Amino acid sequence: MKLSVVIPAYNEEESITDTLRSLYKTLKKYNIPHEIFVTNDNSKDGTVRVLDELSIEIPTLVYQTNLGPNGFGYAVRYGLERFSGDCVAVFMADLSDDPEDLVKYYFKMLEGDYDCVFGSRWEKGGKVIDYPALKKVINRVANLIVRVVMGIKYNDTTNAFKLYKRETIDGIKPFLAPHFNLTIELPLKAIVRGYNYAVVPNSWTNRKYGESKLKIKEMGSRYFFILMYCFIEKFFSRGDYMKKSVAPKKEVSR
């Protein structure tokens, strides 16, 4: 099963080299067929120059520039419309996600034929390194609200680092969120529409370079909008968007 890794990148000149080298080295070590698809989100620094250099070094690297509209959600969606693999993961350009965890996701999906594999930083075995205290409090409160409203047990919906089969991505379109609220739109739609999933503990490490693109003050109402959309779909759509089961083939007598 070919793995695609979609990485949104905006002004990640300092971080992207370590991220891509580490990711490629890890996937190659485990002989996982893959492509690394970077969406350059119209960066204003030297991100494109670095990607040009790395594309010679890393044969599985593909990058394209999203000229606009821009934003985290748009950049991820750009990659989700263009990846070539049988499954696709969203991975952060600042190496906050661990490539070894991605390998665990991949083999978990193969092992159980899951439609999705979600990471959790808060399950036993998960960890966070240098996580800002205020951001952690907001994260836990937000995830609690999501769990209560949606009636689910999964405790890290806001974690962007997840893996989906191609059929799952196709089944949860169209995408609405243009910003970081896409991180909850993808898993909530998958859950509401009946796609099965496994949860794997994962680690998160704060970026070494640059600054986070997530502006908490700007995101509250946007997360709430997507949460309410998924709530309405779950309880009022009468199953119109549910995963379609594949009917068994009928035997034909000759």
GROMACS .gro file of C-alpha atoms in nm:
model
  254
    1MET     CA    1   0.000   0.000   0.000
    2LYS     CA    2   0.162   0.324  -0.114
    3LEU     CA    3   0.176   0.593   0.153
    4SER     CA    4   0.148   0.962   0.071
    5VAL     CA    5   0.256   1.219   0.329
    6VAL     CA    6   0.104   1.564   0.283
    7ILE     CA    7   0.305   1.842   0.447
    8PRO     CA    8   0.176   2.201   0.444
    9ALA     CA    9   0.466   2.446   0.456
   10TYR     CA   10   0.456   2.822   0.500
   11ASN     CA   11   0.787   2.998   0.570
   12GLU     CA   12   0.954   2.678   0.694
   13GLU     CA   13   1.300   2.745   0.550
   14GLU     CA   14   1.471   2.661   0.880
   15SER     CA   15   1.272   2.348   0.967
   16ILE     CA   16   1.185   2.173   0.641
   17THR     CA   17   1.529   2.020   0.574
   18ASP     CA   18   1.546   1.824   0.901
   19THR     CA   19   1.183   1.723   0.863
   20LEU     CA   20   1.212   1.584   0.512
   21ARG     CA   21   1.545   1.411   0.565
   22SER     CA   22   1.425   1.242   0.882
   23LEU     CA   23   1.095   1.139   0.724
   24TYR     CA   24   1.256   0.997   0.410
   25LYS     CA   25   1.527   0.813   0.605
   26THR     CA   26   1.266   0.651   0.831
   27LEU     CA   27   1.026   0.543   0.556
   28LYS     CA   28   1.315   0.407   0.350
   29LYS     CA   29   1.442   0.209   0.651
   30TYR     CA   30   1.109   0.027   0.675
   31ASN     CA   31   1.081  -0.019   0.296
   32ILE     CA   32   0.749   0.164   0.285
   33PRO     CA   33   0.651   0.268  -0.070
   34HIS     CA   34   0.572   0.635  -0.045
   35GLU     CA   35   0.567   0.988  -0.176
   36ILE     CA   36   0.629   1.301   0.026
   37PHE     CA   37   0.400   1.576  -0.104
   38VAL     CA   38   0.484   1.923   0.024
   39THR     CA   39   0.239   2.206  -0.034
   40ASN     CA   40   0.439   2.526  -0.036
   41ASP     CA   41   0.171   2.767   0.084
   42ASN     CA   42   0.304   3.067  -0.106
   43SER     CA   43   0.599   3.108   0.132
   44LYS     CA   44   0.777   3.443   0.146
   45ASP     CA   45   1.114   3.311   0.266
   46GLY     CA   46   1.356   3.060   0.112
   47THR     CA   47   1.131   2.754   0.147
   48VAL     CA   48   1.109   2.698  -0.230
   49ARG     CA   49   1.486   2.720  -0.271
   50VAL     CA   50   1.534   2.458   0.000
   51LEU     CA   51   1.271   2.233  -0.157
   52ASP     CA   52   1.446   2.262  -0.493
   53GLU     CA   53   1.771   2.144  -0.336
   54LEU     CA   54   1.606   1.861  -0.142
   55SER     CA   55   1.416   1.733  -0.445
   56ILE     CA   56   1.753   1.630  -0.592
   57GLU     CA   57   1.852   1.455  -0.269
   58ILE     CA   58   1.516   1.290  -0.192
   59PRO     CA   59   1.373   1.098  -0.491
   60THR     CA   60   1.025   1.057  -0.339
   61LEU     CA   61   0.979   1.429  -0.275
   62VAL     CA   62   0.715   1.615  -0.474
   63TYR     CA   63   0.627   1.977  -0.408
   64GLN     CA   64   0.385   2.224  -0.556
   65THR     CA   65   0.302   2.582  -0.469
   66ASN     CA   66  -0.048   2.679  -0.364
   67LEU     CA   67  -0.078   3.033  -0.498
   68GLY     CA   68  -0.402   3.092  -0.313
   69PRO     CA   69  -0.620   3.110  -0.125
   70ASN     CA   70  -0.371   3.038   0.149
   71GLY     CA   71  -0.390   2.909   0.503
   72PHE     CA   72  -0.321   2.579   0.680
   73GLY     CA   73  -0.650   2.419   0.578
   74TYR     CA   74  -0.620   2.528   0.217
   75ALA     CA   75  -0.263   2.396   0.201
   76VAL     CA   76  -0.362   2.054   0.338
   77ARG     CA   77  -0.664   2.039   0.108
   78TYR     CA   78  -0.440   2.122  -0.188
   79GLY     CA   79  -0.232   1.813  -0.109
   80LEU     CA   80  -0.537   1.596  -0.040
   81GLU     CA   81  -0.662   1.669  -0.391
   82ARG     CA   82  -0.332   1.571  -0.554
   83PHE     CA   83  -0.166   1.287  -0.362
   84SER     CA   84  -0.102   0.961  -0.548
   85GLY     CA   85  -0.095   0.700  -0.270
   86ASP     CA   86  -0.343   0.444  -0.142
   87CYS     CA   87  -0.344   0.617   0.196
   88VAL     CA   88  -0.241   0.963   0.310
   89ALA     CA   89  -0.110   1.117   0.630
   90VAL     CA   90  -0.102   1.482   0.732
   91PHE     CA   91   0.241   1.562   0.877
   92MET     CA   92   0.375   1.890   1.012
   93ALA     CA   93   0.668   2.069   0.848
   94ASP     CA   94   0.828   2.169   1.179
   95LEU     CA   95   0.905   1.805   1.279
   96SER     CA   96   0.669   1.824   1.575
   97ASP     CA   97   0.547   1.482   1.455
   98ASP     CA   98   0.771   1.176   1.479
   99PRO     CA   99   0.833   0.973   1.159
  100GLU     CA  100   0.855   0.657   1.371
  101ASP     CA  101   0.496   0.719   1.480
  102LEU     CA  102   0.393   0.742   1.116
  103VAL     CA  103   0.541   0.396   1.061
  104LYS     CA  104   0.328   0.268   1.352
  105TYR     CA  105   0.018   0.425   1.194
  106TYR     CA  106   0.095   0.262   0.860
  107PHE     CA  107   0.143  -0.089   0.991
  108LYS     CA  108  -0.158  -0.054   1.221
  109MET     CA  109  -0.372   0.031   0.918
  110LEU     CA  110  -0.240  -0.271   0.732
  111GLU     CA  111  -0.281  -0.500   1.032
  112GLY     CA  112  -0.648  -0.422   1.092
  113ASP     CA  113  -0.752  -0.292   0.750
  114TYR     CA  114  -0.866   0.027   0.922
  115ASP     CA  115  -1.014   0.319   0.728
  116CYS     CA  116  -0.824   0.565   0.949
  117VAL     CA  117  -0.554   0.564   1.215
  118PHE     CA  118  -0.560   0.852   1.462
  119GLY     CA  119  -0.280   0.958   1.694
  120SER     CA  120  -0.329   1.050   2.056
  121ARG     CA  121  -0.074   1.241   2.258
  122TRP     CA  122  -0.274   1.179   2.575
  123GLU     CA  123  -0.312   0.800   2.564
  124LYS     CA  124  -0.076   0.576   2.762
  125GLY     CA  125   0.247   0.574   2.563
  126GLY     CA  126   0.189   0.919   2.413
  127LYS     CA  127   0.390   1.222   2.517
  128VAL     CA  128   0.440   1.593   2.458
  129ILE     CA  129   0.775   1.771   2.478
  130ASP     CA  130   0.803   2.142   2.555
  131TYR     CA  131   0.425   2.192   2.516
  132PRO     CA  132   0.326   2.548   2.618
  133ALA     CA  133   0.119   2.535   2.938
  134LEU     CA  134  -0.163   2.764   2.819
  135LYS     CA  135  -0.189   2.582   2.487
  136LYS     CA  136  -0.213   2.251   2.673
  137VAL     CA  137  -0.502   2.372   2.889
  138ILE     CA  138  -0.688   2.505   2.585
  139ASN     CA  139  -0.621   2.180   2.399
  140ARG     CA  140  -0.761   1.959   2.673
  141VAL     CA  141  -1.071   2.177   2.722
  142ALA     CA  142  -1.137   2.189   2.346
  143ASN     CA  143  -1.104   1.813   2.312
  144LEU     CA  144  -1.333   1.756   2.608
  145ILE     CA  145  -1.598   1.976   2.446
  146VAL     CA  146  -1.565   1.782   2.120
  147ARG     CA  147  -1.602   1.450   2.302
  148VAL     CA  148  -1.910   1.560   2.493
  149VAL     CA  149  -2.085   1.726   2.198
  150MET     CA  150  -2.014   1.443   1.955
  151GLY     CA  151  -2.052   1.158   2.204
  152ILE     CA  152  -1.715   0.998   2.119
  153LYS     CA  153  -1.432   0.853   2.329
  154TYR     CA  154  -1.140   0.968   2.114
  155ASN     CA  155  -0.950   1.231   2.313
  156ASP     CA  156  -0.721   1.410   2.064
  157THR     CA  157  -0.935   1.527   1.774
  158THR     CA  158  -0.736   1.849   1.735
  159ASN     CA  159  -0.420   1.649   1.661
  160ALA     CA  160  -0.355   1.702   1.288
  161PHE     CA  161  -0.126   1.399   1.260
  162LYS     CA  162  -0.357   1.126   1.123
  163LEU     CA  163  -0.365   0.864   0.848
  164TYR     CA  164  -0.656   0.799   0.609
  165LYS     CA  165  -0.719   0.555   0.327
  166ARG     CA  166  -0.784   0.715  -0.012
  167GLU     CA  167  -1.142   0.583  -0.003
  168THR     CA  168  -1.194   0.755   0.331
  169ILE     CA  169  -1.070   1.090   0.201
  170ASP     CA  170  -1.301   1.058  -0.099
  171GLY     CA  171  -1.589   0.968   0.131
  172ILE     CA  172  -1.557   1.269   0.362
  173LYS     CA  173  -1.549   1.532   0.089
  174PRO     CA  174  -1.627   1.813   0.031
  175PHE     CA  175  -1.399   1.987   0.278
  176LEU     CA  176  -1.514   2.313   0.434
  177ALA     CA  177  -1.244   2.428   0.675
  178PRO     CA  178  -0.985   2.673   0.538
  179HIS     CA  179  -0.771   2.696   0.851
  180PHE     CA  180  -0.657   2.477   1.144
  181ASN     CA  181  -1.018   2.375   1.203
  182LEU     CA  182  -0.961   2.125   0.922
  183THR     CA  183  -0.784   1.916   1.188
  184ILE     CA  184  -1.119   1.835   1.349
  185GLU     CA  185  -1.326   1.831   1.030
  186LEU     CA  186  -1.142   1.532   0.882
  187PRO     CA  187  -1.167   1.290   1.178
  188LEU     CA  188  -1.515   1.396   1.288
  189LYS     CA  189  -1.658   1.347   0.940
  190ALA     CA  190  -1.487   1.008   0.917
  191ILE     CA  191  -1.635   0.901   1.252
  192VAL     CA  192  -1.982   1.038   1.180
  193ARG     CA  193  -1.992   0.876   0.836
  194GLY     CA  194  -1.912   0.532   0.970
  195TYR     CA  195  -1.546   0.481   0.882
  196ASN     CA  196  -1.364   0.262   1.132
  197TYR     CA  197  -1.045   0.375   1.301
  198ALA     CA  198  -0.771   0.273   1.541
  199VAL     CA  199  -0.593   0.499   1.791
  200VAL     CA  200  -0.215   0.487   1.831
  201PRO     CA  201  -0.021   0.682   2.097
  202ASN     CA  202   0.208   0.941   1.942
  203SER     CA  203   0.455   1.204   2.054
  204TRP     CA  204   0.463   1.577   1.986
  205THR     CA  205   0.768   1.803   2.011
  206ASN     CA  206   0.755   2.181   2.001
  207ARG     CA  207   0.923   2.342   1.701
  208LYS     CA  208   1.288   2.446   1.723
  209TYR     CA  209   1.272   2.722   1.463
  210GLY     CA  210   1.025   2.988   1.356
  211GLU     CA  211   0.687   3.046   1.513
  212SER     CA  212   0.363   2.852   1.523
  213LYS     CA  213   0.110   2.944   1.254
  214LEU     CA  214  -0.181   2.860   1.487
  215LYS     CA  215  -0.337   3.178   1.627
  216ILE     CA  216  -0.560   3.057   1.910
  217LYS     CA  217  -0.760   3.381   1.940
  218GLU     CA  218  -0.863   3.358   1.575
  219MET     CA  219  -0.966   2.993   1.578
  220GLY     CA  220  -1.236   2.956   1.847
  221SER     CA  221  -1.537   3.041   1.631
  222ARG     CA  222  -1.397   2.848   1.335
  223TYR     CA  223  -1.357   2.530   1.538
  224PHE     CA  224  -1.707   2.582   1.678
  225PHE     CA  225  -1.853   2.616   1.327
  226ILE     CA  226  -1.702   2.285   1.212
  227LEU     CA  227  -1.805   2.114   1.536
  228MET     CA  228  -2.165   2.227   1.488
  229TYR     CA  229  -2.159   2.120   1.122
  230CYS     CA  230  -2.049   1.769   1.220
  231PHE     CA  231  -2.303   1.761   1.504
  232ILE     CA  232  -2.585   1.849   1.265
  233GLU     CA  233  -2.468   1.590   1.015
  234LYS     CA  234  -2.453   1.319   1.283
  235PHE     CA  235  -2.799   1.378   1.424
  236PHE     CA  236  -3.000   1.528   1.138
  237SER     CA  237  -2.865   1.399   0.804
  238ARG     CA  238  -3.051   1.066   0.837
  239GLY     CA  239  -2.739   0.879   0.729
  240ASP     CA  240  -2.727   1.029   0.381
  241TYR     CA  241  -2.347   1.059   0.390
  242MET     CA  242  -2.264   0.728   0.555
  243LYS     CA  243  -1.989   0.501   0.427
  244LYS     CA  244  -2.123   0.288   0.148
  245SER     CA  245  -2.072  -0.083   0.203
  246VAL     CA  246  -1.940  -0.277  -0.093
  247ALA     CA  247  -2.195  -0.539  -0.193
  248PRO     CA  248  -2.054  -0.892  -0.236
  249LYS     CA  249  -2.021  -1.008  -0.594
  250LYS     CA  250  -2.288  -1.250  -0.706
  251GLU     CA  251  -2.184  -1.580  -0.852
  252VAL     CA  252  -2.301  -1.634  -1.205
  253SER     CA  253  -2.384  -1.987  -1.313
  254ARG     CA  254  -2.261  -2.086  -1.654
   0.00000   0.00000   0.00000
